[in-house]
Coordinates of C-alpha atoms and ligand atoms in Angstrom, one line a residue:
X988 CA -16.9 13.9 -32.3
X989 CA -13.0 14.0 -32.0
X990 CA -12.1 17.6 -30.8
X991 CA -9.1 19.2 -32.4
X992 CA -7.4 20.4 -29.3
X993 CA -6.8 16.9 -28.2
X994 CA -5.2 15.7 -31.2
X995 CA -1.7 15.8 -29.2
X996 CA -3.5 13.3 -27.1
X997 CA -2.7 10.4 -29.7
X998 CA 1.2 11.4 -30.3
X999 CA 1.2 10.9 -26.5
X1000 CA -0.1 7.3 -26.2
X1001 CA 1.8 6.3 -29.2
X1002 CA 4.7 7.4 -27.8
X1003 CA 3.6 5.7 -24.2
X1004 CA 3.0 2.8 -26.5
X1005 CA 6.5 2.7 -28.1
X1006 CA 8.2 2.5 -25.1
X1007 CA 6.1 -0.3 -23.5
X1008 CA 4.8 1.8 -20.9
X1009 CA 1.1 2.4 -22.3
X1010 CA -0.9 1.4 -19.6
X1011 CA -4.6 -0.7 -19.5
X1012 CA -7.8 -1.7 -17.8
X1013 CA -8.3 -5.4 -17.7
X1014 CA -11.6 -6.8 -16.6
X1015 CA -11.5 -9.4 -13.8
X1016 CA -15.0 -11.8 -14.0
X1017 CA -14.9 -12.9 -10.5
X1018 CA -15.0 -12.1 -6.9
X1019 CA -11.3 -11.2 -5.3
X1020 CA -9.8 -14.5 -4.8
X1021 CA -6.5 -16.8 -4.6
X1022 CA -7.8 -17.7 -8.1
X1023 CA -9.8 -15.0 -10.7
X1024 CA -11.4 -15.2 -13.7
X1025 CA -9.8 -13.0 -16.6
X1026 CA -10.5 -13.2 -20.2
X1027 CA -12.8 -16.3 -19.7
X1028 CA -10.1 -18.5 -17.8
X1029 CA -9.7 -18.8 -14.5
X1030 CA -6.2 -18.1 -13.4
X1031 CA -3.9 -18.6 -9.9
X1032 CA -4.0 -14.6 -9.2
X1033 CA -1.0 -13.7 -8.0
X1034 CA -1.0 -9.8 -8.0
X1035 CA -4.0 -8.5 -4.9
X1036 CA -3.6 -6.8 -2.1
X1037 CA -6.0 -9.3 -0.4
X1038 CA -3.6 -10.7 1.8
X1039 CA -5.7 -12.1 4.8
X1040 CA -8.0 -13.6 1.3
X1041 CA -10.7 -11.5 3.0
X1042 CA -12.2 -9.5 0.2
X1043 CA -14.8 -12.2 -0.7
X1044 CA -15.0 -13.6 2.8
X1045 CA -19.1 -14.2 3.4
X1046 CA -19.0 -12.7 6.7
X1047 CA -17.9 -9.4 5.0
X1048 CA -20.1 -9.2 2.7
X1049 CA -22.9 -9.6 4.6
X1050 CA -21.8 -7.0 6.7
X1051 CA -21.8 -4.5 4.3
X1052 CA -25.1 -5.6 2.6
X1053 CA -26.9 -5.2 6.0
X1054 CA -25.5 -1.8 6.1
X1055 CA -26.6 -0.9 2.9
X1056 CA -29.7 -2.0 4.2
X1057 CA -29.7 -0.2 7.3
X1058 CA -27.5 3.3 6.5
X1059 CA -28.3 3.3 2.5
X1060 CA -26.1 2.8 -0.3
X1061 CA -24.3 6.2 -0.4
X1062 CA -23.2 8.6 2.9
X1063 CA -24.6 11.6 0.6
X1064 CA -23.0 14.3 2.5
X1065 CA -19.2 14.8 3.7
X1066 CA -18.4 13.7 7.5
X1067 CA -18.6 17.3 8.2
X1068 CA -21.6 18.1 7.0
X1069 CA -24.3 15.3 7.1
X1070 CA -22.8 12.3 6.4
X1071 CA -21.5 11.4 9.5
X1072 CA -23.6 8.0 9.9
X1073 CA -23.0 5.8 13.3
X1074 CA -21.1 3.0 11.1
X1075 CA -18.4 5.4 10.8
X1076 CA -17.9 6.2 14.4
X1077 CA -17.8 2.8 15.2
X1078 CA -15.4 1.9 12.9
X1079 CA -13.2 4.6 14.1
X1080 CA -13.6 3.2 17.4
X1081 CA -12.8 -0.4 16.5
X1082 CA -9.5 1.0 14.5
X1083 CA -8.7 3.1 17.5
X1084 CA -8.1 0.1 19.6
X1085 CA -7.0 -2.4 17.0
X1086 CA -3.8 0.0 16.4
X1087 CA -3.6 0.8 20.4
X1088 CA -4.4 4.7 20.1
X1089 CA -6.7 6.9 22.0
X1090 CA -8.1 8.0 18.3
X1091 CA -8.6 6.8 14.4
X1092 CA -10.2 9.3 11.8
X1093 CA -11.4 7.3 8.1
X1094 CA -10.4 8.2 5.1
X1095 CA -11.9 7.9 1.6
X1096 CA -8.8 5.7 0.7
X1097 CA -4.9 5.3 1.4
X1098 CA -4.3 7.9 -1.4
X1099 CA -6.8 10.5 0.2
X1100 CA -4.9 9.8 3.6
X1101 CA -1.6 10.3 2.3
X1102 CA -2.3 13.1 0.1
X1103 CA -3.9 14.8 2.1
X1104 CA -2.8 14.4 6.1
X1105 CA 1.2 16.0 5.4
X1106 CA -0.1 19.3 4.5
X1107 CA -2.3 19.1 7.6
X1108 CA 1.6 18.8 9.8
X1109 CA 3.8 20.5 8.0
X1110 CA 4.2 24.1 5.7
X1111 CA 6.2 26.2 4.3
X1112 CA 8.7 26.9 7.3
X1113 CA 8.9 23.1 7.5
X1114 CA 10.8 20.0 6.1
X1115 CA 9.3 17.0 5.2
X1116 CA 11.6 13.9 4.9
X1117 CA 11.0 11.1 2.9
X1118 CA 12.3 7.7 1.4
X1119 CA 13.1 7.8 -2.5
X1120 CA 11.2 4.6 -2.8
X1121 CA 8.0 5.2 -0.2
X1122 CA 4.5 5.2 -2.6
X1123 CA 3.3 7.5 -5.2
X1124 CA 0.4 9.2 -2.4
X1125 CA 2.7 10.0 -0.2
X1126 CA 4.8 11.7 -2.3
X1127 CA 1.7 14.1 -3.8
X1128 CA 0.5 14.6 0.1
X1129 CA 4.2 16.0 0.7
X1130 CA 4.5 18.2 -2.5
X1131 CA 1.1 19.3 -1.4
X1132 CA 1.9 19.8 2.3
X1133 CA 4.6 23.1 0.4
X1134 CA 7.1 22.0 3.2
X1135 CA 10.5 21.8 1.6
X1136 CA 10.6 18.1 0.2
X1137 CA 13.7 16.4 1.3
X1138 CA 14.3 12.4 0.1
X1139 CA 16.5 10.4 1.4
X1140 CA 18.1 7.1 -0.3
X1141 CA 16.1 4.4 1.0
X1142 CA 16.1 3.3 4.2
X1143 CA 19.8 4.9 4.8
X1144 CA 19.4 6.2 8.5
X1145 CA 22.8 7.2 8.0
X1146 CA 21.5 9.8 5.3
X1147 CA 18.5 10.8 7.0
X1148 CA 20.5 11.7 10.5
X1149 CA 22.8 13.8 8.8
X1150 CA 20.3 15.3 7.1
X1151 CA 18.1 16.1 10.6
X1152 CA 21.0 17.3 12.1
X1153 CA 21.8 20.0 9.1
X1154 CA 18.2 21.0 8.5
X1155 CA 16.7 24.7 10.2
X1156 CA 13.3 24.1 9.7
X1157 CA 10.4 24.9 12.4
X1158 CA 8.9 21.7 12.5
X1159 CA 9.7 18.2 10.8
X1160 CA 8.4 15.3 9.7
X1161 CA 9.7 12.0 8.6
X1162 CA 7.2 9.8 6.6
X1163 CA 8.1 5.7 5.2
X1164 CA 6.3 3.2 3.9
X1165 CA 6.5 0.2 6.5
X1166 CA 6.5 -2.2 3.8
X1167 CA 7.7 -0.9 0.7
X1168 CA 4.9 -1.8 -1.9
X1169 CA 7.1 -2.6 -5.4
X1170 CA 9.9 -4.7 -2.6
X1171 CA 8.4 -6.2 0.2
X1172 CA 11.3 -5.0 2.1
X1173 CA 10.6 -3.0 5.6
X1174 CA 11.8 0.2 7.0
X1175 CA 14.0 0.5 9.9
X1176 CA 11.5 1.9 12.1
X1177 CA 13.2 1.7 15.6
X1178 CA 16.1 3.7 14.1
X1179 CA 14.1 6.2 12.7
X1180 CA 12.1 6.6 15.7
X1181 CA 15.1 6.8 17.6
X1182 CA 16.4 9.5 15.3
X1183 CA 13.1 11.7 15.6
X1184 CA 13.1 11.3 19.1
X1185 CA 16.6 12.8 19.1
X1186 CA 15.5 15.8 16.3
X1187 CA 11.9 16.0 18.0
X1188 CA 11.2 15.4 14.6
X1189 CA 7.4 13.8 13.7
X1190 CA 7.1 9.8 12.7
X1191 CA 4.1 8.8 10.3
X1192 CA 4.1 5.5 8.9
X1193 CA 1.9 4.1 5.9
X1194 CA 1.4 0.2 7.2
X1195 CA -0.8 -0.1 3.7
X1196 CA 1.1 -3.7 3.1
X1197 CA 1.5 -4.5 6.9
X1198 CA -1.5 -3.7 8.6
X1199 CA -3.7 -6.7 9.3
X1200 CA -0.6 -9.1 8.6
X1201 CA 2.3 -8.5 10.6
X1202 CA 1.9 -7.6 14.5
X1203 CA 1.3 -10.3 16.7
X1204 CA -2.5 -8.5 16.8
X1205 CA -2.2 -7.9 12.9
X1206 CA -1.3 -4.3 14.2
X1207 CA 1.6 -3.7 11.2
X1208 CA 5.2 -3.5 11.4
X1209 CA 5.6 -1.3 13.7
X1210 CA 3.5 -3.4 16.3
X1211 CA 5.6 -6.6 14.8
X1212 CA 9.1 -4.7 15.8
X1213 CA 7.4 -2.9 19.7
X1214 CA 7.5 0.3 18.5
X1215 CA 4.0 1.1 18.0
X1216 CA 4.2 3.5 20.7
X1217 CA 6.7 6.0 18.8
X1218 CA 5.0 6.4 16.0
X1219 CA 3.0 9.5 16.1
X1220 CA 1.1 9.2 12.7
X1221 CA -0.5 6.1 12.2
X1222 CA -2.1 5.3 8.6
X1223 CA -3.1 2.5 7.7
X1224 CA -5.4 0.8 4.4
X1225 CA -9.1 -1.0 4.7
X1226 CA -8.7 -2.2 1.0
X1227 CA -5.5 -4.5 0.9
X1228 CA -5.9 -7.0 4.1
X1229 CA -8.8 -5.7 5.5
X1230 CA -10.9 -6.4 2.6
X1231 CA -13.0 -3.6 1.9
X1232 CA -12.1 0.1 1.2
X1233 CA -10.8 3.3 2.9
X1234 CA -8.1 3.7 5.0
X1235 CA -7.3 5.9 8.5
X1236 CA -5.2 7.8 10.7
X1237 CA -4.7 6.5 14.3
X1238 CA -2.7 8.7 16.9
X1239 CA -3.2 10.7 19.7
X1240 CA -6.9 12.7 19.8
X1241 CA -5.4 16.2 19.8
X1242 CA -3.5 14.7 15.8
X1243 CA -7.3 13.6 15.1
X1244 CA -8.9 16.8 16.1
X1245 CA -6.5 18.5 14.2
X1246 CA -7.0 16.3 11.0
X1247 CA -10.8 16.6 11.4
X1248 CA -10.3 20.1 10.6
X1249 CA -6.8 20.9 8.7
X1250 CA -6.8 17.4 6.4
X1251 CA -8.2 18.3 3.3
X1252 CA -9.1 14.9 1.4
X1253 CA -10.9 14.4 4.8
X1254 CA -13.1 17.8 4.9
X1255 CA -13.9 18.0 1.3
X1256 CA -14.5 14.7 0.2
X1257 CA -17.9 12.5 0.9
X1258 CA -17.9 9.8 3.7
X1259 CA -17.0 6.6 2.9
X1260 CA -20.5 4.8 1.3
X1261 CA -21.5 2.4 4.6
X1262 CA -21.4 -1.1 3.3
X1263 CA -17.3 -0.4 3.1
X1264 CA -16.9 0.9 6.3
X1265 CA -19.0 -1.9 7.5
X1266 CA -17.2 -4.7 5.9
X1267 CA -13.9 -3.4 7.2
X1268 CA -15.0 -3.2 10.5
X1269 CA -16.4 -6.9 10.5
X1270 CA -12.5 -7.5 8.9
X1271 CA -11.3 -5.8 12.2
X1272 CA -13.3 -9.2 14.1
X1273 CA -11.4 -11.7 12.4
X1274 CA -8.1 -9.9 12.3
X1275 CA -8.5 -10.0 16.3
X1276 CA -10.2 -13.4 16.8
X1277 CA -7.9 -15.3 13.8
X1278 CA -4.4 -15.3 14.0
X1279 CA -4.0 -18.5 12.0
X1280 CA -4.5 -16.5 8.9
X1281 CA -1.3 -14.7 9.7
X1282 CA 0.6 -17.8 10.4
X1283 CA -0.7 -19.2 7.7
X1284 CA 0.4 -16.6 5.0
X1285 CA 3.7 -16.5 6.9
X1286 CA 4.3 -20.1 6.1
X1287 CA 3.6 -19.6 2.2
X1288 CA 5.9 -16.8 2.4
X1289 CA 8.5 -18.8 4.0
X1290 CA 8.0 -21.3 0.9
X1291 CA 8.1 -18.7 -1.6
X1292 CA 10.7 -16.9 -0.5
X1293 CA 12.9 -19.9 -0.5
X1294 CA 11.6 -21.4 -4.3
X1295 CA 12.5 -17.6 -5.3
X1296 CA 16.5 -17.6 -3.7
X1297 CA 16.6 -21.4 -5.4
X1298 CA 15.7 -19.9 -8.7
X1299 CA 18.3 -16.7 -8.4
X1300 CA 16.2 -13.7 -7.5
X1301 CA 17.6 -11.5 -4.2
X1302 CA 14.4 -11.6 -2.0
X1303 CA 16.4 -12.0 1.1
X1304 CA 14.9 -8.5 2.7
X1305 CA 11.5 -9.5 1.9
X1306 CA 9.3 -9.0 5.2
X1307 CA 5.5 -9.1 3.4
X1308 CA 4.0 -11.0 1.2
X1309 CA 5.3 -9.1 -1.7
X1310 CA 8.2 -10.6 -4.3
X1311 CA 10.1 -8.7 -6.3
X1312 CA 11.1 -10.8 -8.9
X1313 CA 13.0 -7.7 -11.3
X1314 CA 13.5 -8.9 -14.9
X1315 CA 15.0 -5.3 -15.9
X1316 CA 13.5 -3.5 -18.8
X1317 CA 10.1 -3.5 -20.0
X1318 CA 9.4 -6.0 -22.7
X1319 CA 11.2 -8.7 -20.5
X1320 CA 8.9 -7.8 -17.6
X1321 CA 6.0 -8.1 -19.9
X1322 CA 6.6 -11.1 -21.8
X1323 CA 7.4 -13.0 -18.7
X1324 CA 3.6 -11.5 -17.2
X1325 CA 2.7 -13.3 -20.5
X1326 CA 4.3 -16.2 -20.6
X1327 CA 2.9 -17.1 -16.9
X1328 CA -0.5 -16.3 -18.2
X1329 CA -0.4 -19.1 -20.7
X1330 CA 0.8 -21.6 -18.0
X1331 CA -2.5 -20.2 -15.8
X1332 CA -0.4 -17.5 -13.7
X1333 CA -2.2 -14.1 -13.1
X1334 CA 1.0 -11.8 -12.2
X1335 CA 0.8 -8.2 -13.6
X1336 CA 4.0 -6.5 -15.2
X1337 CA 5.3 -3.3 -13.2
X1338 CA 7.3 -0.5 -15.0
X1339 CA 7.9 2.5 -15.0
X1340 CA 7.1 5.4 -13.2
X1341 CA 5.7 2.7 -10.3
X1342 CA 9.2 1.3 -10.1
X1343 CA 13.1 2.7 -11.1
X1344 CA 13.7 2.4 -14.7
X1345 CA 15.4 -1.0 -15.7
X1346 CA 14.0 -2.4 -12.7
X1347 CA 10.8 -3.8 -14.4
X1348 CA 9.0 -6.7 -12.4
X1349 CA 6.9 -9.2 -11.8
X1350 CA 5.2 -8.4 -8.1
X1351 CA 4.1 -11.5 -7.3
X1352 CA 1.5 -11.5 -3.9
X1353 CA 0.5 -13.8 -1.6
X1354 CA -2.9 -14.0 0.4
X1355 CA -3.8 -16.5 3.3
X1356 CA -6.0 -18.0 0.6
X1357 CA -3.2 -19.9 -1.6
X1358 CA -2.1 -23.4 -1.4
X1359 CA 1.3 -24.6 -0.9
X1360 CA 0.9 -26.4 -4.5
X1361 CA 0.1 -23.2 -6.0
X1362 CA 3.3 -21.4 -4.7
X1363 CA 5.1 -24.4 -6.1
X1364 CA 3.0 -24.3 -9.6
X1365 CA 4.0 -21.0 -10.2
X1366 CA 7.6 -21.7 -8.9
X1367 CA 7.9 -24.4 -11.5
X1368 CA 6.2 -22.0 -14.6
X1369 CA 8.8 -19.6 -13.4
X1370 CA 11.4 -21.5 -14.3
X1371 CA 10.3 -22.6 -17.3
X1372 CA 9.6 -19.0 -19.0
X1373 CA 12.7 -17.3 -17.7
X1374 CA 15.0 -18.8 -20.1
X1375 CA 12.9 -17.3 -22.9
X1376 CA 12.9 -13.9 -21.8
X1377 CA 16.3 -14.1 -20.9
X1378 CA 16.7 -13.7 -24.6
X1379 CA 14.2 -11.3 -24.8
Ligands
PMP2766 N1 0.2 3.5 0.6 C1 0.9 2.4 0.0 C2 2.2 2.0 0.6 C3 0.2 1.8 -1.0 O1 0.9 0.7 -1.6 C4 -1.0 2.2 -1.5 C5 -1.8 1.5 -2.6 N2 -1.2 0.6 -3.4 C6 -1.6 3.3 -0.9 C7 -1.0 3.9 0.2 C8 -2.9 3.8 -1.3 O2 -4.0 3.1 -0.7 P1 -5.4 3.0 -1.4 O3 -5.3 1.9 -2.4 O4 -6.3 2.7 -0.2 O5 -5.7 4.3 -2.0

């Protein structure tokens, strides 16, 4: 039975509707893969996260199954209070040394992480300083944190050291996305660890898109650029290259100690279930014993990139395997997501709030998984729907 006092509920989503930015679930019938199943066809799927094609990879799952087997299916209990089970520490373990630190705490996921790990740095006599365009999480866990929010235009150093210099707060804290998820471009993370070094302000970087695929150990960006060292917060994701779910903090042990107790989406939240943690440590393994799968997505995004520039889209400061190709407003986005579809290309729309109105896209992914006659496929369907939604 429909309850009156939701009735302004439908006026809502109409008006979500009208403006093309009504938002639904779509059911894929297949494993994660460089090709997926939706609506009874199988499609090139151009829009994961799985960027090391992991997510279905047999060693994984048999990982987590024989963790299921041996832990059970859920933790039942947060890390705090009994669900602290040895799969856990030994993921935190492998983490630790995989990102070079003396520590790694899990997380639930890269949105519990970030919303919840500012708030355990910074307060109300504190700043927080941000990037206009780093993700939606890490905006919440800064507005959560009740440290003055400052955001600077994106990666303008320039901005954020004249902002440093002017600011009076007790402690500070700079927080980027390494790779930007709606660009694919990457922060300038030796100049802002140069700048913090010279404010004694605190570094934390989200290497969500990086981790696992740049790094000459798959360590992120900041390991890719020999800075690892200067970053004092750490966070990284277990459900884009990794393949599973969850995410974690590395740093220094005293940062994890505090987390353990300060971080809220760590304390009151229940561990992650054991076949996840599982198959991101077996992820971990491969990430350290197969660099070819780097090389190998490096090489497709070589090709895309190029096809892309050939076809008139600015990608030139992509550094992931993430495209922007930005179509402008809504309905072009869309209609180009749908055209693709028809030629067997699974790229999703994204609008607004994800990205800057009239900047509606296409984010078109790569994983190690594609072929180089996919990328030129889809380079080649590309082509042939722009003209049409050109003219809408
Ligand atoms: N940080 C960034 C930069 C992301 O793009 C995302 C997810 N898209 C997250 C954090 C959240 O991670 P998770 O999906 O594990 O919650």
């Amino acid at each position: 039975m429909a309850r009156g006092s939701l009735d302004w509920i439908d006026r809502e989503l109409e008006a979500l509707g009208a403006k093309g930015l009504r938002r639904a679930l779509e059911p894929i019938g297949s494993p994660q893969g460089p090709e997926v199943e939706v609506g009874g066809r199988r499609l090139v799927n151009l829009c994961s996260n799985d960027y090391l094609a992991l997510a279905a990879d047999p060693r994984l799952r048999r990982a987590a199954a024989e963790a299921a087997e041996r832990e059970g299916a859920g933790s039942g209990a947060s890390r705090l209070v009994a669900g602290d089970l040895p799969v856990h520490g030994a993921l935190e373990r492998a983490l630790a040394a995989h990102a070079g630190t003396e520590a790694a705490l899990l997380f639930g996921s890269g949105y519990h992480a970030n919303a919840g790990v500012p708030a355990a740095l910074v307060g109300r006599d504190d700043a927080v300083f941000s990037d206009v365009l780093n993700h939606a999480s890490i905006l919440d866990g800064c507005l959560l944190s009740r440290a003055e929010l400052v955001r600077y235009r994106h990666c303008d150093v320039e901005e954020l050291a004249d902002l440093l210099a002017r600011t009076r707060a007790r402690r500070k804290l700079v927080v980027t996305d390494a790779i930007f998820s709606m660009d694919g471009d990457a922060a300038p993370l030796r100049e802002l660890a140069d700048l913090c070094d010279r404010h004694g302000a605190m570094l934390y970087v989200d290497e969500a898109h990086a981790e696992g695929v740049l790094g000459p150990r798959g360590g992120g960006l900041a390991e890719a650029l020999g800075v690892a060292d200067r970053v004092d917060v750490h966070m990284g994701t277990l459900g884009k290259a990794l393949g599973a779910a969850g995410a974690f903090v590395a740093g220094e042990r005293r940062l994890v100690e505090l987390l353990v107790t300060r971080a809220r989406t760590f304390v009151f939240t229940t561990a992650p279930a054991p076949a996840a943690s599982a198959a991101a440590l077996a992820a971990l393994g491969i990430v350290a014993t197969e660099p070819e799968r780097r090389a190998r997505l490096a090489a497709l995004v070589a090709r895309m990139k190029a096809g892309l520039t050939r076809l008139g889209f600015d990608v030139a400061r992509v550094a992931a395997p993430i495209f922007p190709v930005i179509l402008g407003d809504e309905a072009r986005a869309v209609a180009a997501s749908q055209a693709l579809r028809e030629r067997g290309f699974y790229v999703r729309a994204i609008r607004p709030p994800t990205v800057p109105r009239g900047t509606s896209r296409l984010r078109v992914t790569l994983t190690a998984g594609h072929t180089d006659a996919q990328v030129d496929a889809f380079l080649a369907a590309l082509e042939e729907v722009l003209p049409g939604v050109a003219t809408g």
